[in-house]
CSV table of C-alpha atoms in Angstrom, one decimal:
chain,number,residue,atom,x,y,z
A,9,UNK,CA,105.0,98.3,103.8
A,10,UNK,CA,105.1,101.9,102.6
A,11,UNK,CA,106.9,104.4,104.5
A,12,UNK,CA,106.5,108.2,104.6
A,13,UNK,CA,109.5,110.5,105.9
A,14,UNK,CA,108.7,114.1,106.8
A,15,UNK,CA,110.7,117.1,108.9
A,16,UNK,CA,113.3,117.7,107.0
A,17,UNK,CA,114.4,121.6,106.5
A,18,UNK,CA,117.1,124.1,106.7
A,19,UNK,CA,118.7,124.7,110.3
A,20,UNK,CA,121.4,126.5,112.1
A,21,UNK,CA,124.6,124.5,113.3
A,22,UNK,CA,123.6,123.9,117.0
A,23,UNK,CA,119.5,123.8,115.9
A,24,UNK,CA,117.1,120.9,116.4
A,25,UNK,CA,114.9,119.3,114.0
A,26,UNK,CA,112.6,116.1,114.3
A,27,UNK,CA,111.7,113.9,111.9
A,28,UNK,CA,108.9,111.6,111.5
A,29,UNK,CA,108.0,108.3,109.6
A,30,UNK,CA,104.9,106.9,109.6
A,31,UNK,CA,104.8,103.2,108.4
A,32,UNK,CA,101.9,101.8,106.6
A,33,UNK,CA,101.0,98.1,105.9
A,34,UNK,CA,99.2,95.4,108.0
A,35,UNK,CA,102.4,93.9,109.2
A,36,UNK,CA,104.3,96.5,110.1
A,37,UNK,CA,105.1,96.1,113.4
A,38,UNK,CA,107.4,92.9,112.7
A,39,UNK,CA,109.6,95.7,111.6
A,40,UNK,CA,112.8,97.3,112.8
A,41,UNK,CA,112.6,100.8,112.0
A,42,UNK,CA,115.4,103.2,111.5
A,43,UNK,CA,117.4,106.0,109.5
A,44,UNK,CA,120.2,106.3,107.1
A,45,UNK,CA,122.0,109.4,105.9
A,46,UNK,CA,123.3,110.4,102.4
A,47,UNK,CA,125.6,113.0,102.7
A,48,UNK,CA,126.4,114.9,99.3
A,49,UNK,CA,128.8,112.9,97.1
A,50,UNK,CA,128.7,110.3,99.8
A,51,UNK,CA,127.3,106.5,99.9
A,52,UNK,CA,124.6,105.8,102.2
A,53,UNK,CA,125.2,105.4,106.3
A,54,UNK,CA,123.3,104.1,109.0
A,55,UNK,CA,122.2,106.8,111.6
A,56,UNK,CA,119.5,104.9,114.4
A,57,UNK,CA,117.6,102.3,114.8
A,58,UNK,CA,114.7,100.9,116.9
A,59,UNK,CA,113.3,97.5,117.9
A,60,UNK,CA,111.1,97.3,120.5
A,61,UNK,CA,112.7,98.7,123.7
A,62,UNK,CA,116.4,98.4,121.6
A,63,UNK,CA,117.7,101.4,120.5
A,64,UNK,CA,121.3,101.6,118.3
A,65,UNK,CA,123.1,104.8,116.8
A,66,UNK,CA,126.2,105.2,114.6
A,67,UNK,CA,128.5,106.3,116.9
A,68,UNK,CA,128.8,110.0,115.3
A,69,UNK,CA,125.1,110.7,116.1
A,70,UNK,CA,125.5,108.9,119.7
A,71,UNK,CA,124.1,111.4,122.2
A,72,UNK,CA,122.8,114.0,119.4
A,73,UNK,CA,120.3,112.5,118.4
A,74,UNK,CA,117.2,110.2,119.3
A,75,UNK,CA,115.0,107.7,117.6
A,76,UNK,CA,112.2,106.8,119.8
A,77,UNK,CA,108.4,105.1,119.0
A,78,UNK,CA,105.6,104.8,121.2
A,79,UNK,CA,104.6,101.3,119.8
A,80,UNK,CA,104.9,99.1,117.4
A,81,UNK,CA,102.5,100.8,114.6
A,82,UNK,CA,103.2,104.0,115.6
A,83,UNK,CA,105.3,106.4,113.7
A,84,UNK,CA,109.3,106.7,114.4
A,85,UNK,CA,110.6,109.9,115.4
A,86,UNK,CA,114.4,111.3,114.9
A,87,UNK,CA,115.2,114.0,117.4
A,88,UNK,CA,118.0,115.8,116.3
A,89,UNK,CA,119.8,117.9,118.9
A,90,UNK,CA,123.3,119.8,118.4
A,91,UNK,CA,123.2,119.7,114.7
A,92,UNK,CA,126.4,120.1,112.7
A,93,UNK,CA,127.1,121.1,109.2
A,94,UNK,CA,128.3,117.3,108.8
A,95,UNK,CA,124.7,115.9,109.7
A,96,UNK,CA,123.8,117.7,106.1
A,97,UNK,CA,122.0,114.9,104.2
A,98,UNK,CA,119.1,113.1,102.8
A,99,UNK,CA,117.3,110.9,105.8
A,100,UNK,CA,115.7,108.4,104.9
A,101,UNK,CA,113.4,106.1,106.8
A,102,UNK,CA,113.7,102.3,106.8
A,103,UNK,CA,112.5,99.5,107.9
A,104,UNK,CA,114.6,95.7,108.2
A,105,UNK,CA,113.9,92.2,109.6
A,106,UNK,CA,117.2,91.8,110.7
A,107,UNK,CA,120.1,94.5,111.8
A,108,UNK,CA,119.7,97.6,110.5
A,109,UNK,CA,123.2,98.9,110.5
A,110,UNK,CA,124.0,97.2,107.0
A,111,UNK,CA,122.0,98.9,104.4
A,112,UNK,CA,121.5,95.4,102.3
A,113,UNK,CA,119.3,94.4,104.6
A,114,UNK,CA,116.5,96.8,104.6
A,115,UNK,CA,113.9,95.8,102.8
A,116,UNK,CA,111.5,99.0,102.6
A,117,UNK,CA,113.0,102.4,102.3
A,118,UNK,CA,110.8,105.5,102.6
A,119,UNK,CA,111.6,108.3,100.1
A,120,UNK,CA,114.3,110.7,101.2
A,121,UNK,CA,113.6,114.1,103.8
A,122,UNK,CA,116.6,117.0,103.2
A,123,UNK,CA,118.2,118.1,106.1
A,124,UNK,CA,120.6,121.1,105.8
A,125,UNK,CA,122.9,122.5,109.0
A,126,UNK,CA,124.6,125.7,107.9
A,127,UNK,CA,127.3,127.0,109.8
């Protein structure tokens, strides 16, 4: 599976911003597909993730931001509403057999997107 991350950018504190992954591979839809974060100087976190009709956010994104897909090949989306200087990271795209939330257990991982709130 090969994933490709895109929408990153530079953004006002309160701006929106989308990104998009678009998964590649003839099995990809037995994946759960999600986000992480790497803040500056910071490990990696889990943002969102989606599985079917499941959805699940890290509870500092919850309400900010939605991950959404319209099926099960199509690309995953990250709406981004409200953004705060703290959401300032690399995003990168993911995808996982099992729950997403710890990082050991994706198994693809797309290359990074920059996103950068200024205040």
């Amino acid at each position: 599976v090969q994933l490709q991350a895109s929408g990153g950018g530079l953004v006002q504190a309160g701006g929106s911003l989308r990104l998009s992954c678009a998964a590649s591979g003839r099995t990809v839809s037995r994946y759960r597909m999600g986000w992480f974060r790497q803040p500056p100087g910071k490990e990696r976190e889990f943002v969102a993730a989606i599985s079917g009709g499941s959805t699940d956010y890290a509870d500092s994104v919850k309400g900010r931001f939605t991950i959404s897909r319209d099926n099960a090949v199509s690309p995953v989306y990250l709406q981004m509403n409200m953004l705060k200087p703290e959401d300032t990271a690399v995003y990168y795209c993911a995808a996982s057999i099992t729950t997403m939330r710890d990082p050991h257990n994706v198994l693809y991982w797309g290359k990074g997107t920059l996103v950068t709130v200024s205040s």
